[in-house]
Short mmCIF file of C-alpha atoms and ligand atoms in Angstrom, two decimals:
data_model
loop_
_atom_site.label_atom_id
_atom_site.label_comp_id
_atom_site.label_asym_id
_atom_site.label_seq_id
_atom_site.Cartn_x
_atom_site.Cartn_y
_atom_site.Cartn_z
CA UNK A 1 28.36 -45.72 37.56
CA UNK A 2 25.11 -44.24 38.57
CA UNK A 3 24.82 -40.44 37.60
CA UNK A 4 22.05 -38.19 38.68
CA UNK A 5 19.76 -37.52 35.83
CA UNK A 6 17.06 -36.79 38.18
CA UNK A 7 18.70 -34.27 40.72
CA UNK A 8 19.19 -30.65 39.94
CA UNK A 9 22.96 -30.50 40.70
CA UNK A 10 24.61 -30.19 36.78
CA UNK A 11 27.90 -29.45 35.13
CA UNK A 12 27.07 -27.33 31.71
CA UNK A 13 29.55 -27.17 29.45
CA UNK A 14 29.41 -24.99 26.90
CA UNK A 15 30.77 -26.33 23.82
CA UNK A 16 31.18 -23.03 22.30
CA UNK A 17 33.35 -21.77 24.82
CA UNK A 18 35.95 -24.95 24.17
CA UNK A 19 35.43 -24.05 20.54
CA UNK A 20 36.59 -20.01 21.40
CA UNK A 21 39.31 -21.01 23.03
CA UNK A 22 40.71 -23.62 20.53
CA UNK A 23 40.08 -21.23 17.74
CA UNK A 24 42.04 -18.21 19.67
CA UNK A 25 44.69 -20.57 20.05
CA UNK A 26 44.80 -21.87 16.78
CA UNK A 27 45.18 -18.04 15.69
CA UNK A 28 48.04 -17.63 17.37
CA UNK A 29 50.23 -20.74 15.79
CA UNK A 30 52.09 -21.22 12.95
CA UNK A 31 49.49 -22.96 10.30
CA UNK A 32 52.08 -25.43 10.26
CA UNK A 33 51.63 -26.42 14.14
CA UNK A 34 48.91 -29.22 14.62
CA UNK A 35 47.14 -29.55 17.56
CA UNK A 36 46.30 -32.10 19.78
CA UNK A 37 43.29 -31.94 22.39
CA UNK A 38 44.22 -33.35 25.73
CA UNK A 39 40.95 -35.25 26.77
CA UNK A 40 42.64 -37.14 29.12
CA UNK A 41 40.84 -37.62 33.25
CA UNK A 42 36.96 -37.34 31.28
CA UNK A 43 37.96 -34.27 29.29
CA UNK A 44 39.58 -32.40 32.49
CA UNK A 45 35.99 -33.51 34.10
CA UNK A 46 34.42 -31.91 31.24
CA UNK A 47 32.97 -35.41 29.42
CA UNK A 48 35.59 -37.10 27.16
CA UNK A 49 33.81 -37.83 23.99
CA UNK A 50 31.77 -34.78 23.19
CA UNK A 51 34.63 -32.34 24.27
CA UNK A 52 37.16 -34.40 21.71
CA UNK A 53 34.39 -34.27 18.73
CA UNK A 54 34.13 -30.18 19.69
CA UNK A 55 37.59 -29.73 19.30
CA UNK A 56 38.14 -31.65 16.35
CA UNK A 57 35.39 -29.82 15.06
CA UNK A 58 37.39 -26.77 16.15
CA UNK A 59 40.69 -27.32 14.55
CA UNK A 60 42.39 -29.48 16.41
CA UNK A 61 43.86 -32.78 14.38
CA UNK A 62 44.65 -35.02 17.03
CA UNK A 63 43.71 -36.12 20.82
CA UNK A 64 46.23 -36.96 23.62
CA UNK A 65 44.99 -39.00 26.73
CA UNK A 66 46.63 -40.36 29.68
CA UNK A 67 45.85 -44.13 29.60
CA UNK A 68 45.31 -46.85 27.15
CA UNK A 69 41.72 -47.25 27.94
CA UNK A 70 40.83 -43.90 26.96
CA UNK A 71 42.31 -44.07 23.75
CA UNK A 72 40.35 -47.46 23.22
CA UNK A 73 37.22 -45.39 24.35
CA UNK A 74 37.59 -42.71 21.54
CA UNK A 75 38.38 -45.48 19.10
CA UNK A 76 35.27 -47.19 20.38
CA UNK A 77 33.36 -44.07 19.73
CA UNK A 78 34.34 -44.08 16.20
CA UNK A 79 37.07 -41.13 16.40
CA UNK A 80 39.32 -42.42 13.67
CA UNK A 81 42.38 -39.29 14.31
CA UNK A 82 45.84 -39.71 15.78
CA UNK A 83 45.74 -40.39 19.46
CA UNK A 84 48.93 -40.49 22.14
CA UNK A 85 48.64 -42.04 25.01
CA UNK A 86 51.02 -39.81 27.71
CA UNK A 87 51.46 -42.23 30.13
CA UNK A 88 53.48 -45.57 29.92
CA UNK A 89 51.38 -48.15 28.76
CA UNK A 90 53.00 -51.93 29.57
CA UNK A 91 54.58 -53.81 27.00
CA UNK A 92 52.21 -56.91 27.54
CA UNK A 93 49.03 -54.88 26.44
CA UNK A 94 51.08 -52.37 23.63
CA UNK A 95 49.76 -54.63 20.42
CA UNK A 96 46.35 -53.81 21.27
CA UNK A 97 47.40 -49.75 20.74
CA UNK A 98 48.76 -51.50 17.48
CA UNK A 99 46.16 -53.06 16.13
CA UNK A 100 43.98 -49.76 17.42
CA UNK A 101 46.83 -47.37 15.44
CA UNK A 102 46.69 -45.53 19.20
CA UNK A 103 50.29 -44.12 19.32
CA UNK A 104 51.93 -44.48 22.85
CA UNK A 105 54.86 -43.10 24.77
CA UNK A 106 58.06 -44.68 25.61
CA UNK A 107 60.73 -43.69 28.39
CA UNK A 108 63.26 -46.39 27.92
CA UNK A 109 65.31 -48.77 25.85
CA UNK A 110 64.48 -51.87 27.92
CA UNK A 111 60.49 -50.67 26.70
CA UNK A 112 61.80 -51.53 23.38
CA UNK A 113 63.18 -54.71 24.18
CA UNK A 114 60.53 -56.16 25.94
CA UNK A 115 57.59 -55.53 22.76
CA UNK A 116 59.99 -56.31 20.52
CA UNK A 117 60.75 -59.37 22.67
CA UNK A 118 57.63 -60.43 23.15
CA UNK A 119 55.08 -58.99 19.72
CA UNK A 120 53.35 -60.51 17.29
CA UNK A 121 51.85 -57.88 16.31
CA UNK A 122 51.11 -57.50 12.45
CA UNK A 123 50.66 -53.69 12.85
CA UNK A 124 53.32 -51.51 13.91
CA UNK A 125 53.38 -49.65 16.85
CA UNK A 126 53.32 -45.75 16.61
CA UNK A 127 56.08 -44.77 19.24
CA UNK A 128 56.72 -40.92 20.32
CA UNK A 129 59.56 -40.94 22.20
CA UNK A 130 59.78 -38.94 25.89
CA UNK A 131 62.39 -36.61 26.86
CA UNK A 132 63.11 -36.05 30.48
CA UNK A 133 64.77 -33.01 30.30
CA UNK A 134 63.62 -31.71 33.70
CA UNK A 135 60.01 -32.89 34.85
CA UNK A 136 61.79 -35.94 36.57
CA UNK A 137 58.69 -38.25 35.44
CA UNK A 138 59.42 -40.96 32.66
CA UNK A 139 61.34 -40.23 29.64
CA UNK A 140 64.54 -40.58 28.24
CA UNK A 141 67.69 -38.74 30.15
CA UNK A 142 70.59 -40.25 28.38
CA UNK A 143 72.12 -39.12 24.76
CA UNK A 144 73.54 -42.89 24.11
CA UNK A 145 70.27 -44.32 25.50
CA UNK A 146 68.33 -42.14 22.45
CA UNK A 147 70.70 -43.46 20.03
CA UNK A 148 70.21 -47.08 21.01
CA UNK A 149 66.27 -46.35 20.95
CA UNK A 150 66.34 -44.47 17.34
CA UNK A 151 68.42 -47.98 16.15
CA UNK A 152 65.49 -50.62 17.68
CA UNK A 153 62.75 -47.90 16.20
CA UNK A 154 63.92 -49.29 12.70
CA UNK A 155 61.93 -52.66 13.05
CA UNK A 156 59.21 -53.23 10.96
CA UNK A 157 57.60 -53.45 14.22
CA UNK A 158 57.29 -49.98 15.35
CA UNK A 159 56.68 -46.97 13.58
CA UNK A 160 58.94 -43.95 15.31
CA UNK A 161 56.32 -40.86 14.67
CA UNK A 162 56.89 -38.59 17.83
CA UNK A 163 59.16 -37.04 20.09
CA UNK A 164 58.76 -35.07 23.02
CA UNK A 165 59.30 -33.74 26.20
CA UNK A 166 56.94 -31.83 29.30
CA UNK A 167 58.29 -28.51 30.86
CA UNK A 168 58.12 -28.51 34.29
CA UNK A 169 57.90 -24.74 35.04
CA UNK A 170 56.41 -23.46 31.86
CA UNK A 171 53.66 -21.79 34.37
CA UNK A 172 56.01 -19.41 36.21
CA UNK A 173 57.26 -16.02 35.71
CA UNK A 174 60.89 -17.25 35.85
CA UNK A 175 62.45 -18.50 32.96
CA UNK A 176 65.89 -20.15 34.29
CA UNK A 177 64.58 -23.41 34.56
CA UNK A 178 62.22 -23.63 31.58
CA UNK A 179 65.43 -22.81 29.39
CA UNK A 180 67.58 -25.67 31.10
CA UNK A 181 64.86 -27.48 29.96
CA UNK A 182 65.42 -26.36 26.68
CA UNK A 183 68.60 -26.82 26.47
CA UNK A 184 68.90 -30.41 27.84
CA UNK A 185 65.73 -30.38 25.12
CA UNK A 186 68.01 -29.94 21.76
CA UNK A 187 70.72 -32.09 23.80
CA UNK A 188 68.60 -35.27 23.85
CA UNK A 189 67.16 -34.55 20.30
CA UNK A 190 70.09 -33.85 19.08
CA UNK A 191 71.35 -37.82 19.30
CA UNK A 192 68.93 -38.31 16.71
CA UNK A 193 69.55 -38.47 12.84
CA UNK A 194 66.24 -38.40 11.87
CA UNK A 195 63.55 -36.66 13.41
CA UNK A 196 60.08 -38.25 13.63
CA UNK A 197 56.57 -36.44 11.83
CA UNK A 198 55.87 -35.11 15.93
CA UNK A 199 58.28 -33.05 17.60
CA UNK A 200 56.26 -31.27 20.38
CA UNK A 201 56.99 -29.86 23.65
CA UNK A 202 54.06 -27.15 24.24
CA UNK A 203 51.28 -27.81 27.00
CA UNK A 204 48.79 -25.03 27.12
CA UNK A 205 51.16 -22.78 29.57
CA UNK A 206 54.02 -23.33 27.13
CA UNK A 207 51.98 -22.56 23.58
CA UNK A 208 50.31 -19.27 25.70
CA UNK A 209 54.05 -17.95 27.04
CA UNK A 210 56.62 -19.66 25.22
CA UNK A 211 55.05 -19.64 21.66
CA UNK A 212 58.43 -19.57 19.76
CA UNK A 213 59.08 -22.81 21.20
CA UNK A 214 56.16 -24.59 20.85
CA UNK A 215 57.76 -27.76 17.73
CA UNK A 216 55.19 -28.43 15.07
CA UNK A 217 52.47 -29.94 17.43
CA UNK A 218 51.12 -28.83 20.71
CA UNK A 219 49.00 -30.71 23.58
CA UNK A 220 46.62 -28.15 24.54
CA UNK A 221 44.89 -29.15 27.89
CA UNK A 222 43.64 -26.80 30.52
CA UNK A 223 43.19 -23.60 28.19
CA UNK A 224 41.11 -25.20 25.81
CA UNK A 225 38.70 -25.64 28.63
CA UNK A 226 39.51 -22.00 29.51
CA UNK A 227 41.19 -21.92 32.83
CA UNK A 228 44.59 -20.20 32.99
CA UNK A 229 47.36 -22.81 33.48
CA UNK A 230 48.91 -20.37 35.75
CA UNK A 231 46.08 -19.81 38.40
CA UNK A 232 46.50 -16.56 39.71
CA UNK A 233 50.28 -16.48 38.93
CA UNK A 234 50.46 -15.15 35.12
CA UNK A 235 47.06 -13.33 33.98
CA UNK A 236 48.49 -12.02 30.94
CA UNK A 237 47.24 -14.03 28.02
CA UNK A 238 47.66 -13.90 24.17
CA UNK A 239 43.65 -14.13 24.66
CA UNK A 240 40.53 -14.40 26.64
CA UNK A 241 40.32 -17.84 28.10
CA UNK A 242 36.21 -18.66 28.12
CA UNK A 243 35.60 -21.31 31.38
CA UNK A 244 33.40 -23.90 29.78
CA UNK A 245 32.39 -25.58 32.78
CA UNK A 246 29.76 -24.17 35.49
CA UNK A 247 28.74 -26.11 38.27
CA UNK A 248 24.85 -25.39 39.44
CA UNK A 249 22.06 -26.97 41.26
CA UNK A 250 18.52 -25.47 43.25
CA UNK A 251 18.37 -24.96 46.84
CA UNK A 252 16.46 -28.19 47.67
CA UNK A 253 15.40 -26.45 51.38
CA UNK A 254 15.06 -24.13 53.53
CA UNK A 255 14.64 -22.69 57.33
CA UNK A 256 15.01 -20.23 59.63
CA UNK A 257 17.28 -20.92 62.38
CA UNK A 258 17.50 -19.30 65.85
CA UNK A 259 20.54 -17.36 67.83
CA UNK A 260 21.97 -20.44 69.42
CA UNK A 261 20.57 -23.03 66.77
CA UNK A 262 23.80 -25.19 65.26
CA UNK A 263 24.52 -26.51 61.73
CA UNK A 264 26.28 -29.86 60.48
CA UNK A 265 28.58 -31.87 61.88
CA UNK A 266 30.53 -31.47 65.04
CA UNK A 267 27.63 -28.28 65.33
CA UNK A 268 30.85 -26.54 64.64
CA UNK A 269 29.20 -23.69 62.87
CA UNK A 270 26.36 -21.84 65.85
CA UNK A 271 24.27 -19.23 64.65
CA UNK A 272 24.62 -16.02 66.79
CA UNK A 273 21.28 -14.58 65.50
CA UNK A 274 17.83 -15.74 63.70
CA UNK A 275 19.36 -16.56 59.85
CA UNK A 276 17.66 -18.31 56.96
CA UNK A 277 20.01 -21.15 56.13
CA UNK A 278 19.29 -23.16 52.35
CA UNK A 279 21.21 -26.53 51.85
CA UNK A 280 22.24 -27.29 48.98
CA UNK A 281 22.79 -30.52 47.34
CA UNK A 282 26.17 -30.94 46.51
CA UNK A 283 28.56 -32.54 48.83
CA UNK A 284 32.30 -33.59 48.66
CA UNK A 285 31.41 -36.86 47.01
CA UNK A 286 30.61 -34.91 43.94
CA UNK A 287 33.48 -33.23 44.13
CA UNK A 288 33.12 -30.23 46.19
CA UNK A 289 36.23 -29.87 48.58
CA UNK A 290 35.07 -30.61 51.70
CA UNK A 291 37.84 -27.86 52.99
CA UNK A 292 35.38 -24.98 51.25
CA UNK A 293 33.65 -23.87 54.40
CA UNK A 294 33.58 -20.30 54.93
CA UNK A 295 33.74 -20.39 50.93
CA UNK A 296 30.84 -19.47 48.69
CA UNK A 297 28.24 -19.74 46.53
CA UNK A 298 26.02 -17.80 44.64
CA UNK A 299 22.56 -17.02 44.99
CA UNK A 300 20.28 -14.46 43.47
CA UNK A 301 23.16 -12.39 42.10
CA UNK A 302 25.29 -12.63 45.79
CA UNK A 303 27.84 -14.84 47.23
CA UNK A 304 26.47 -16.86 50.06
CA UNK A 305 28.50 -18.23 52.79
CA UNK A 306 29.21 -21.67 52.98
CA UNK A 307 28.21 -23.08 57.20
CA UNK A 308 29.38 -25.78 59.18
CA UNK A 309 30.66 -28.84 57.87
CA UNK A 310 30.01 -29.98 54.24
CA UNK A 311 28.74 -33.16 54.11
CA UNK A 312 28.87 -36.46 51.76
CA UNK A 313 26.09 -35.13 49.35
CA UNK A 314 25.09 -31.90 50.80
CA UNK A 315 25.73 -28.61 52.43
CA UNK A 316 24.18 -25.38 53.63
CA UNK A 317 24.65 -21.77 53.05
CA UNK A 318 23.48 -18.43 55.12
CA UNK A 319 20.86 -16.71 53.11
CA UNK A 320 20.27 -12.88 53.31
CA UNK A 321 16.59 -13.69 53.56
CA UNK A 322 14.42 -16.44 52.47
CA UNK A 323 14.69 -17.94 49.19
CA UNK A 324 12.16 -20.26 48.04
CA UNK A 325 13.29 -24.07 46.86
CA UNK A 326 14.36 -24.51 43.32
CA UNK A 327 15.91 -21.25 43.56
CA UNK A 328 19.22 -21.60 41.24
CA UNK A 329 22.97 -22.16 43.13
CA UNK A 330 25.54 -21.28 41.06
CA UNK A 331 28.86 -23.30 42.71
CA UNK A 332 31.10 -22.48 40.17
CA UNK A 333 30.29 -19.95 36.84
CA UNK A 334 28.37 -16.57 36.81
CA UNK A 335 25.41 -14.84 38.03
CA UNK A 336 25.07 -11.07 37.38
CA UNK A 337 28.09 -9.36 37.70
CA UNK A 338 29.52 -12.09 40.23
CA UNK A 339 31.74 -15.26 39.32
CA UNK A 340 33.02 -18.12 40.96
CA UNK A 341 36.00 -19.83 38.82
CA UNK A 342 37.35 -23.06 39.70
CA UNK A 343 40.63 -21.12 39.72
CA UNK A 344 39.32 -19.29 43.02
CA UNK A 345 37.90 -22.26 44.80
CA UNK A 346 41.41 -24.19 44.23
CA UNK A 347 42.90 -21.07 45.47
CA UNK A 348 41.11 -21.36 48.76
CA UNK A 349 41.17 -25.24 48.65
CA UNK A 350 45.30 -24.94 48.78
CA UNK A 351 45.08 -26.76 44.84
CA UNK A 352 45.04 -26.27 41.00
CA UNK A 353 41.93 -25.70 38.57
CA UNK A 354 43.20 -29.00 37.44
CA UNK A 355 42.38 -30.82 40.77
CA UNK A 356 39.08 -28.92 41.00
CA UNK A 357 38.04 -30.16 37.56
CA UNK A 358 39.11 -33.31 37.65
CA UNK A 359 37.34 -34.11 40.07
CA UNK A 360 34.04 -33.54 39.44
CA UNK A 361 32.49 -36.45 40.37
CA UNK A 362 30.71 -38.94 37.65
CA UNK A 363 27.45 -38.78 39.27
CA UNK A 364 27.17 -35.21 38.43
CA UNK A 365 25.03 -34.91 35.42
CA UNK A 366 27.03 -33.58 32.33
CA UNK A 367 24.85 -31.00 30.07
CA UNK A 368 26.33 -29.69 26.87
CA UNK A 369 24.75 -26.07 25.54
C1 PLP B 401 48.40 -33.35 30.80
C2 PLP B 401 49.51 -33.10 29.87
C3 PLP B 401 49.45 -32.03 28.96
C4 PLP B 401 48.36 -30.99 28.99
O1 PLP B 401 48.71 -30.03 29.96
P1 PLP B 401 47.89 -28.68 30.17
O2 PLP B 401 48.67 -27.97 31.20
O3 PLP B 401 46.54 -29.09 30.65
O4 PLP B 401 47.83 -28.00 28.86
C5 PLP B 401 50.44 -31.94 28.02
N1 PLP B 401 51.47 -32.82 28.00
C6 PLP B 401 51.58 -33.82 28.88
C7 PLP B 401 52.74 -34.74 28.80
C8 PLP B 401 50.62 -33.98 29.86
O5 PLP B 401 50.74 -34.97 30.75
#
């Protein structure tokens, strides 16, 4: 992976803000509720490691990722907490979260038989059992089927330390189906005798609107890096989310076009009179929908309209006048009393903050204030 250390185009993070919004959070829970980071996808874009050492730092007692590997990384890295892996991890690799003490998820009896089938593991395997109870992904959907997994959970094999399940809707004003959810929720846990250490069900839209709910653990992801879970939909928060991420760069040139002149590919955008036009390097291979056109950017205090196509590694704005290069381009963040959040451009890209965030391309330099 090659990133650009010598470009201008960055990603600063600011730690502090990830540290504000884990401590907000952390206000608003029961002192008995632990929380887990979710670093998964690079940190949400954001750089695994240093964003799970800020919000251990911060309060939170354990890390959640998606995949194997990125529990390995963190181990790698020294980070000696709990760590789930949310995702189903194959049986034929599971002794190496063993050996690690990385906890993983299961969705299914036959999971069960196949490590216990095939393990020789001398550690046991931390197991947090998944609930289906509405997201329709992996997890368990059956009340016999949790019985049968709380009985193979007894080997000396596998530790049973979790339980959980996702809400699908937790991020919308309506209710009905969250508390199916719910319902199906005490259901499924209900089968067993004996609950595990973990019982959690809270993402970051469940711990900021259904805090009564929220089990004795929570896997805070998006509002940690403070972007409402919601978008647009729900802006009323138990707190100020802080965005930690900004996206910037320098106009690398600039020109004045004529009436008549044409910009990018296809020439699809034609100037109708004399403009200044700055390009900008940041293109949808760093991550930069290439959809944005007609979007924009800010310069000098003032959004600037994104022209014409936007390329692989580039783009180009309209100016109001000339700007000279090296002049700062704020893509997503603040300048003055204007802000871009990654909320808006999803809006206009027809996705999520997630999907914005995520991805960020490698090659954009991470910097950490
Ligand atoms: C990604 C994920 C989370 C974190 O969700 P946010 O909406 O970012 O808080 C929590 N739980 C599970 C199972 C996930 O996959």
């Amino acid at each position: 992976m090659v990133i650009g250390k010598n470009r201008e185009t960055k990603l600063i993070v600011d730690l502090a803000a990830i540290t504000h919004n884990i401590q907000h959070e952390r206000q608003i829970l029961a002192e008995s509720v632990e929380m887990f980071a979710v670093v998964k996808a690079n940190g949400y874009g954001h750089g695994i490691l240093t964003v799970a050492k800020t919000a251990l730092n911060a309060g939170a007692t354990g890390l959640c990722v998606a995949i194997l590997d990125e529990a390995l990384a963190l181990r790698e890295a020294g980070i000696a907490v709990p760590i789930l892996v949310l995702g189903i991890t194959s049986p034929a690799v599971a002794e190496i979260a063993a050996k690690a003490k990385i906890s993983l998820t299961v969705g299914s009896v036959e999971w069960l038989k196949e490590y216990e089938h095939q393990s020789n593991a001398t550690e046991p395997l931390n197991v947090h059992l998944g609930m289906d109870t509405g997201m329709g992904r992996i997890g368990f959907r059956d009340v016999e089927e949790v019985k049968t997994a709380e009985q193979i959970l007894k080997s000396d094999i596998f530790n049973f330390e979790g339980v959980f399940t996702h809400f699908a809707t937790a991020d919308q004003q309506d209710a009905e189906y969250f508390d199916q959810q719910f319902e199906a929720w005490y259901q499924l846990t209900g089968a067993l005798t004996d609950l595990p250490k973990y019982v959690h069900v809270a993402n970051s839209a469940t711990s900021l609107w259904h805090l009564p709910v929220t089990g004795n653990m929570i896997r805070l992801g998006i509002a940690m890096y403070g972007l409402n879970p919601s978008g647009l939909a729900i802006k009323d928060l138990p707190y100020e989310l802080e965005p930690a991420a900004e996206l910037v760069t320098k106009l690398d040139f600039v020109k004045q076009i004529q009436a008549g002149n044409s910009v990018s590919y296809g020439a699809a955008y034609t100037a109708k009179n004399d403009e200044w036009i700055g390009t900008v390097p940041v293109g949808y291979a760093d991550g930069y929908p290439r959809c944005m056109t007609g979007f924009y950017v800010l310069i000098d205090g003032q959004r600037c309209e994104i022209i014409g196509r936007i390329c692989m590694d580039q783009m180009m704005i309209r100016l109001p006048k000339q700007y000279s290069i090296g002049t700062k381009v704020t893509l997503i963040g603040f300048q003055g009393d204007q802000q871009i959040g990654a909320t808006e451009i999803a809006e206009y890209a027809g996705t999520i903050n997630y999907e914005i965030m995520t991805s960020i391309a490698e090659r954009v330099e991470r910097i950490y204030k």
